Coordinates of C-alpha atoms in Angstrom, one line a residue:
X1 CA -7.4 13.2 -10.4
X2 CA -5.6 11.8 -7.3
X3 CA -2.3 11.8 -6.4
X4 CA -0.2 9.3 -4.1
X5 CA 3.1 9.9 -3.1
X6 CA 4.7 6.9 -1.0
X7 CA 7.4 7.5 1.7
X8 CA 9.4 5.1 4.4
X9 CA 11.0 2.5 2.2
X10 CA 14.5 1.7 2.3
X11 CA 16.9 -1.0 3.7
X12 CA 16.4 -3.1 6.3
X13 CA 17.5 -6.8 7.5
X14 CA 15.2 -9.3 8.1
X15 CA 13.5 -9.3 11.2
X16 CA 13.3 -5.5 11.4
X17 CA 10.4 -2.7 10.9
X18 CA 9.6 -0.5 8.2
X19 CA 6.5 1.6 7.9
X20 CA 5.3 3.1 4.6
X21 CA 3.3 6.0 4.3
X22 CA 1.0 7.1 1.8
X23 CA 0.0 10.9 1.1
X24 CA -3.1 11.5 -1.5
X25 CA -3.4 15.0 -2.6
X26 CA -7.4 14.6 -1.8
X27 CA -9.9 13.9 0.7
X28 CA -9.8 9.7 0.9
X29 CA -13.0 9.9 3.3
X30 CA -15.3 9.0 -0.2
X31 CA -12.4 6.9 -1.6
X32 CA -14.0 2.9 -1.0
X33 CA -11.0 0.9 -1.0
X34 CA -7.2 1.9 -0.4
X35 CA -4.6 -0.5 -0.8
X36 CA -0.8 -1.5 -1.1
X37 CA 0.8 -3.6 -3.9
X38 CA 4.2 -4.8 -4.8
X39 CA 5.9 -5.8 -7.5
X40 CA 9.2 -8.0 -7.3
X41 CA 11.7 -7.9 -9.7
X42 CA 10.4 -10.2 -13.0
X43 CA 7.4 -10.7 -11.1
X44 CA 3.4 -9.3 -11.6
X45 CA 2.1 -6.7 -9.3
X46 CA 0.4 -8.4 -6.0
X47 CA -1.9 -6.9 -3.6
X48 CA -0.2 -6.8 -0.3
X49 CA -3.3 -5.3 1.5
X50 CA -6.2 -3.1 1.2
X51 CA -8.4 -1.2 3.4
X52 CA -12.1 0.0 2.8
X53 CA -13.8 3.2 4.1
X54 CA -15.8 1.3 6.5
X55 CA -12.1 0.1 8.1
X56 CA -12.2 -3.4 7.1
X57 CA -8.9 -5.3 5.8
X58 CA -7.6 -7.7 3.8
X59 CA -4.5 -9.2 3.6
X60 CA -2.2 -11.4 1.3
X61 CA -1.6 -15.0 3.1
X62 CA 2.8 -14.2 3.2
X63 CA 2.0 -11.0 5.4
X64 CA -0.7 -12.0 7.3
X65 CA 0.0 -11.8 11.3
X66 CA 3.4 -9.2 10.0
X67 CA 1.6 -6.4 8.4
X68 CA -0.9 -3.6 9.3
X69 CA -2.4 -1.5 6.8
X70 CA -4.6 1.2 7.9
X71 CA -5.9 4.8 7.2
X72 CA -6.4 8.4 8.8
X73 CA -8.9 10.4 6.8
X74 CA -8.4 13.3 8.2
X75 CA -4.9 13.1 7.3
X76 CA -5.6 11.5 4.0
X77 CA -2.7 9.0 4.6
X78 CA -2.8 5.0 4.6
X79 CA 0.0 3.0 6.5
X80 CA 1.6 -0.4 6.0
X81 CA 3.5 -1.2 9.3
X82 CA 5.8 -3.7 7.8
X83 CA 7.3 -5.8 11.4
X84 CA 9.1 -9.4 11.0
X85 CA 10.2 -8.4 7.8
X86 CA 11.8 -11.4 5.2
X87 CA 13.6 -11.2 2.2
X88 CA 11.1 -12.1 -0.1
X89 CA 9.3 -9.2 1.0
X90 CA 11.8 -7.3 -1.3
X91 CA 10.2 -5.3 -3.8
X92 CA 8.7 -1.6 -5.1
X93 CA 5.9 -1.4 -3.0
X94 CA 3.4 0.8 -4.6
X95 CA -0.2 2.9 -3.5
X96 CA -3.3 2.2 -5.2
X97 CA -6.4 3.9 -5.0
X98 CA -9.8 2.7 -6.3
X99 CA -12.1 5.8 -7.2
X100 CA -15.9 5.8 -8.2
X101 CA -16.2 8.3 -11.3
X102 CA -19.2 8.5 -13.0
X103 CA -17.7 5.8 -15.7
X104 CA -17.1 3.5 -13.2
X105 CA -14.1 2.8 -11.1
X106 CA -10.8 3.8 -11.8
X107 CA -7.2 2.7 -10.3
X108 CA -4.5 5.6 -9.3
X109 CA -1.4 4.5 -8.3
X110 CA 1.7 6.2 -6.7
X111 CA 5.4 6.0 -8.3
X112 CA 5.8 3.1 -6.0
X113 CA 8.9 3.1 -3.0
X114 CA 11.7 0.5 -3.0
X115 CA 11.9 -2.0 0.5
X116 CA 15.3 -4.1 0.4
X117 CA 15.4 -6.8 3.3
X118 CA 18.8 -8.1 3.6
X119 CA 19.7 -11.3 5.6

C-alpha cells in the first residue's frame, strides 16, 4: 500500500506561482514512474506530467515551458512548480503513483488538491 497526500493548492491569478507537493508514506526510490494529473470540472482525468526513477520527464503540450515536475527520494516527495499559471489550468490536481507488484502494475492515487487561477 502507498499513500499520497497532496499539499500547496489554492487560489491564485493568472500569471502567478503555485507549487504542489506530494508526500508518499514509502520509500519512492523503487517506485518507476511518479506523476501528476488533473481533472477539470466535466472533464477526464489528464496527465499533467510524470517523472521516472531514472529522472526523466514528460510533460502535457498546455504546460510545457510553465511546469516542472520533479522528485527527492530521500524525502519521498514529488513537486509540480506550477509558474505562468492560466485559467484553464483550473482543476483538482491529483498524485499518481505507478507500483510494480508481483501482479503487475498498479496506480495509487492521492485525494487530489484544488488549483483555482482567476483572471
Amino acid at each position: 500500500q502507498v499513500q499520497l497526500v497532496e499539499s500547496g493548492g489554492g487560489l491564485v491569478q493568472a500569471g502567478g506561482s503555485l507549487r504542489l507537493s506530494c508526500a508518499a508514506s514509502t520509500t519512492i526510490f523503487s517506485i518507476n514512474i511518479m506523476a501528476w494529473y488533473r481533472q477539470a470540472p466535466g472533464k477526464q482525468r489528464d496527465l499533467v506530467a510524470a517523472v521516472t526513477s531514472g529522472g526523466s520527464t514528460n510533460y502535457a503540450d498546455s504546460v510545457k515551458g510553465r511546469f516542472t515536475i520533479s522528485r527527492d527520494n530521500a524525502k519521498n516527495t514529488v513537486y509540480l512548480q506550477m509558474n505562468s499559471l492560466k485559467p484553464e489550468d483550473t482543476a483538482v490536481h491529483y498524485c499518481n503513483a505507478n507500483v510494480p507488484t508481483n501482479w503487475g502494475l498498479h496506480d495509487y492515487w492521492g485525494q487530489g488538491t484544488q488549483v483555482t487561477v482567476s483572471l
